[in-house]
């Protein structure tokens, strides 16, 4: 339920950014996100924000973001990880996430790769940790966004 509320909030927030951008094209907009997340920052910037800072940002960073927005410059909270930096996956972890992204199950991945289901589960669990993912679906989404899989 919490994730659904967060997604709903993101949609409304980004609609607000788009509306502000259309109404006042020269206005600098600072998006203030729940956490320093690459995906949230990208969405806000694509919607038209000039800057993105997480709720955990210091007053100094907030001021830098506001100044950048005023100057029509892009600013991203330094706590937001750079693109592709979430944690390098092993070749095997990428293979497994690709199979999951293609609709395969643990059983299918085990059969296709000639491994046990427990080994697939272990690789998947390790991939979740490296990506900071909550579950397999989240791991696949992160891997797709970060171009770690196709």
XYZ file of C-alpha atoms in Angstrom, residues 21 133 147:
3
model
C 6.829 24.420 -16.571
C 16.301 -3.930 -4.552
C 21.032 -0.904 -18.797
